[in-house]
CSV table of C-alpha atoms in Angstrom, one decimal:
chain,number,residue,atom,x,y,z
A,1,UNK,CA,32.6,80.2,-103.1
A,2,UNK,CA,33.2,83.8,-103.1
A,3,UNK,CA,31.8,87.3,-103.1
A,4,UNK,CA,33.1,89.8,-105.6
A,5,UNK,CA,32.7,93.5,-106.1
A,6,UNK,CA,29.7,94.7,-108.0
A,7,UNK,CA,30.3,96.4,-111.3
A,8,UNK,CA,33.4,98.6,-111.3
A,9,UNK,CA,33.7,101.6,-113.5
A,10,UNK,CA,36.5,103.0,-115.6
A,11,UNK,CA,36.6,106.0,-117.9
A,12,UNK,CA,37.6,105.3,-121.6
A,13,UNK,CA,40.5,107.7,-121.2
A,14,UNK,CA,41.9,105.9,-118.2
A,15,UNK,CA,41.2,102.2,-118.8
A,16,UNK,CA,43.8,101.1,-116.2
A,17,UNK,CA,42.1,103.0,-113.5
A,18,UNK,CA,39.2,101.2,-111.7
A,19,UNK,CA,37.0,102.9,-109.2
A,20,UNK,CA,36.1,100.6,-106.3
A,21,UNK,CA,33.0,101.2,-104.2
A,22,UNK,CA,34.4,101.7,-100.6
A,23,UNK,CA,31.3,99.9,-99.2
A,24,UNK,CA,32.2,96.8,-101.2
A,25,UNK,CA,35.8,97.0,-100.3
A,26,UNK,CA,34.7,96.9,-96.6
A,27,UNK,CA,33.2,93.4,-97.2
A,28,UNK,CA,36.7,92.0,-97.7
A,29,UNK,CA,37.5,89.5,-95.0
A,30,UNK,CA,36.9,86.0,-93.6
A,31,UNK,CA,33.3,84.6,-93.6
A,32,UNK,CA,31.7,81.4,-92.3
A,33,UNK,CA,28.8,79.7,-94.2
A,34,UNK,CA,25.7,79.7,-92.0
A,35,UNK,CA,24.2,76.2,-92.5
A,36,UNK,CA,20.9,77.2,-90.9
A,37,UNK,CA,20.3,79.7,-93.7
A,38,UNK,CA,22.0,78.0,-96.6
A,39,UNK,CA,21.1,75.1,-98.9
A,40,UNK,CA,23.3,72.8,-101.0
A,41,UNK,CA,21.2,70.5,-103.1
A,42,UNK,CA,20.8,68.7,-106.4
A,43,UNK,CA,18.3,67.9,-109.1
A,44,UNK,CA,18.4,64.7,-111.2
A,45,UNK,CA,16.1,63.2,-113.8
A,46,UNK,CA,14.3,60.0,-112.6
A,47,UNK,CA,12.8,57.3,-114.9
A,48,UNK,CA,13.3,59.7,-117.9
A,49,UNK,CA,10.1,61.6,-117.0
A,50,UNK,CA,10.4,63.6,-113.8
A,51,UNK,CA,13.0,65.3,-111.5
A,52,UNK,CA,14.0,64.2,-108.0
A,53,UNK,CA,15.3,66.9,-105.8
A,54,UNK,CA,17.5,66.5,-102.7
A,55,UNK,CA,19.8,68.4,-100.4
A,56,UNK,CA,22.6,67.8,-97.9
A,57,UNK,CA,21.6,69.1,-94.5
A,58,UNK,CA,25.0,68.9,-92.8
A,59,UNK,CA,27.7,71.1,-94.3
A,60,UNK,CA,30.2,73.7,-93.3
A,61,UNK,CA,32.5,76.0,-95.1
A,62,UNK,CA,34.6,79.2,-95.0
A,63,UNK,CA,35.0,82.0,-97.5
A,64,UNK,CA,37.8,84.5,-98.1
A,65,UNK,CA,36.2,87.4,-99.8
A,66,UNK,CA,37.8,90.3,-101.6
A,67,UNK,CA,35.3,93.1,-102.5
A,68,UNK,CA,37.9,95.0,-104.5
A,69,UNK,CA,39.6,92.2,-106.5
A,70,UNK,CA,37.5,89.1,-107.3
A,71,UNK,CA,40.4,86.8,-108.1
A,72,UNK,CA,41.7,87.0,-104.5
A,73,UNK,CA,38.5,85.4,-103.2
A,74,UNK,CA,38.4,81.7,-102.2
A,75,UNK,CA,36.2,79.0,-100.7
A,76,UNK,CA,36.3,75.7,-98.8
A,77,UNK,CA,33.2,73.5,-98.3
A,78,UNK,CA,32.8,70.1,-96.6
A,79,UNK,CA,29.5,68.2,-97.0
A,80,UNK,CA,28.5,65.1,-95.0
A,81,UNK,CA,27.1,62.6,-97.4
A,82,UNK,CA,25.1,60.8,-94.7
A,83,UNK,CA,23.0,64.0,-94.4
A,84,UNK,CA,21.4,63.6,-97.9
A,85,UNK,CA,17.6,64.1,-97.9
A,86,UNK,CA,15.3,63.5,-100.8
A,87,UNK,CA,12.2,63.1,-98.7
A,88,UNK,CA,12.1,59.3,-98.9
A,89,UNK,CA,14.1,57.3,-96.4
A,90,UNK,CA,14.5,54.2,-98.6
A,91,UNK,CA,15.9,56.3,-101.4
A,92,UNK,CA,18.2,58.2,-99.1
A,93,UNK,CA,19.5,54.8,-97.7
A,94,UNK,CA,20.2,53.7,-101.3
A,95,UNK,CA,22.1,56.9,-102.0
A,96,UNK,CA,24.5,56.5,-99.0
A,97,UNK,CA,25.0,52.8,-99.8
A,98,UNK,CA,27.8,51.3,-101.9
A,99,UNK,CA,25.7,51.6,-105.0
A,100,UNK,CA,26.1,55.3,-104.9
A,101,UNK,CA,28.1,57.4,-102.5
A,102,UNK,CA,29.3,54.7,-100.1
A,103,UNK,CA,29.1,57.1,-97.2
A,104,UNK,CA,30.6,54.8,-94.7
A,105,UNK,CA,33.9,54.6,-96.6
A,106,UNK,CA,33.7,58.1,-98.1
A,107,UNK,CA,31.9,60.3,-95.6
A,108,UNK,CA,32.6,63.7,-97.1
A,109,UNK,CA,32.2,65.5,-100.4
A,110,UNK,CA,34.5,68.6,-100.6
A,111,UNK,CA,35.0,71.6,-102.8
A,112,UNK,CA,38.2,73.7,-102.8
A,113,UNK,CA,38.3,76.8,-105.0
A,114,UNK,CA,41.3,77.5,-107.3
A,115,UNK,CA,40.1,80.5,-109.3
A,116,UNK,CA,37.5,83.2,-109.3
A,117,UNK,CA,36.4,85.6,-112.0
A,118,UNK,CA,33.8,88.3,-112.7
A,119,UNK,CA,31.5,87.6,-115.7
A,120,UNK,CA,29.7,90.9,-115.7
A,121,UNK,CA,27.3,92.8,-113.4
A,122,UNK,CA,26.6,90.7,-110.3
A,123,UNK,CA,27.4,87.4,-112.1
A,124,UNK,CA,30.6,85.5,-111.3
A,125,UNK,CA,32.2,82.1,-111.8
A,126,UNK,CA,34.3,80.2,-109.3
A,127,UNK,CA,36.3,77.2,-110.3
A,128,UNK,CA,37.7,74.6,-108.0
A,129,UNK,CA,38.2,70.9,-107.2
A,130,UNK,CA,35.2,68.8,-106.3
A,131,UNK,CA,36.0,65.5,-104.5
A,132,UNK,CA,33.5,62.7,-104.3
A,133,UNK,CA,34.6,59.1,-103.3
A,134,UNK,CA,38.2,60.1,-103.5
A,135,UNK,CA,37.8,61.2,-107.1
A,136,UNK,CA,38.8,64.9,-107.6
A,137,UNK,CA,37.8,66.7,-110.8
A,138,UNK,CA,37.4,70.4,-111.7
A,139,UNK,CA,34.1,72.1,-111.3
A,140,UNK,CA,33.0,75.6,-112.4
A,141,UNK,CA,30.0,77.2,-110.5
A,142,UNK,CA,28.2,80.2,-111.9
A,143,UNK,CA,27.1,82.5,-109.2
A,144,UNK,CA,24.9,85.6,-108.7
A,145,UNK,CA,25.7,88.0,-105.8
A,146,UNK,CA,22.5,88.6,-103.9
A,147,UNK,CA,23.8,91.5,-101.7
A,148,UNK,CA,24.9,92.1,-98.1
A,149,UNK,CA,23.1,93.2,-94.9
A,150,UNK,CA,23.5,93.4,-91.2
A,151,UNK,CA,21.0,91.1,-89.5
A,152,UNK,CA,19.0,91.7,-86.2
A,153,UNK,CA,21.8,90.2,-84.2
A,154,UNK,CA,24.5,92.5,-85.7
A,155,UNK,CA,26.0,89.9,-88.0
A,156,UNK,CA,27.4,91.1,-91.3
A,157,UNK,CA,26.0,88.8,-94.0
A,158,UNK,CA,26.5,88.2,-97.7
A,159,UNK,CA,24.4,86.0,-99.9
A,160,UNK,CA,24.7,84.4,-103.3
A,161,UNK,CA,23.2,81.6,-105.3
A,162,UNK,CA,24.5,79.5,-108.1
A,163,UNK,CA,24.4,76.2,-109.9
A,164,UNK,CA,26.6,73.8,-111.9
A,165,UNK,CA,25.9,70.7,-114.1
A,166,UNK,CA,28.0,67.6,-113.7
A,167,UNK,CA,28.0,64.0,-115.0
A,168,UNK,CA,27.9,61.8,-111.9
A,169,UNK,CA,29.8,59.1,-113.7
A,170,UNK,CA,32.8,61.4,-113.7
A,171,UNK,CA,33.0,60.8,-110.0
A,172,UNK,CA,32.4,57.1,-110.0
A,173,UNK,CA,28.6,57.3,-109.3
A,174,UNK,CA,27.6,54.8,-112.1
A,175,UNK,CA,24.8,52.8,-110.6
A,176,UNK,CA,21.7,52.5,-112.9
A,177,UNK,CA,18.9,50.3,-114.0
A,178,UNK,CA,17.5,49.9,-117.5
A,179,UNK,CA,13.8,50.6,-118.1
A,180,UNK,CA,11.6,48.3,-120.1
A,181,UNK,CA,10.4,51.2,-122.3
A,182,UNK,CA,14.0,52.2,-123.0
A,183,UNK,CA,16.3,54.6,-121.2
A,184,UNK,CA,17.6,54.3,-117.6
A,185,UNK,CA,16.3,54.9,-114.1
A,186,UNK,CA,18.7,57.7,-113.1
A,187,UNK,CA,20.1,60.4,-115.4
A,188,UNK,CA,23.9,60.7,-115.5
A,189,UNK,CA,23.5,64.5,-115.6
A,190,UNK,CA,23.0,66.2,-112.2
A,191,UNK,CA,22.4,69.8,-111.5
A,192,UNK,CA,24.0,71.1,-108.3
A,193,UNK,CA,22.3,74.1,-106.6
A,194,UNK,CA,23.8,76.5,-104.0
A,195,UNK,CA,22.0,79.1,-101.9
A,196,UNK,CA,24.4,80.5,-99.5
A,197,UNK,CA,24.4,82.9,-96.6
A,198,UNK,CA,27.7,83.7,-94.9
A,199,UNK,CA,28.6,85.6,-91.8
A,200,UNK,CA,31.7,87.8,-91.5
A,201,UNK,CA,34.1,86.9,-88.7
A,202,UNK,CA,34.8,89.5,-86.0
A,203,UNK,CA,38.2,91.3,-86.4
A,204,UNK,CA,40.9,89.7,-84.3
A,205,UNK,CA,42.2,91.8,-81.5
């Protein structure tokens, strides 16, 4: 996942010339996702009538950000499946079992970016490879840049949030149960949610 420059401006007479905000250019560099202030979660329809929400508490990742040229930004994220938390221990145990993620055999879910683009304003899209249970498929995540700040400890931070819809069956997550009234217990469609805070690495000597 990546940070991109806010809206750049160009005059009609010189369309090839783009003015870049120096403050945004300064954000360019290597960042580490702060798991204590970030959330990676999901929402899925249950029994056709309500939503179940969960998150993965154990994750780590790195970002390469280019404040002047969005396409040079990149991201790498590793998520430990066993850290899934929906608020009900029995349900979490079912999710990490062989019926769903099979966390013992496939302990990680990973994302590796392949492309980044600006959609307009503070909205961006990052595309990459999402791997679950050794199945790798492309995933596009729509993002909104939330800004940058220096925290009370002197860390330079950037933040963004985003989401993406997937079909879990595309990654081999096919378990389900039929309902007597029609339909199924768990929707195939899952919404992934990202709320990320990342800290800029100190310059190397």
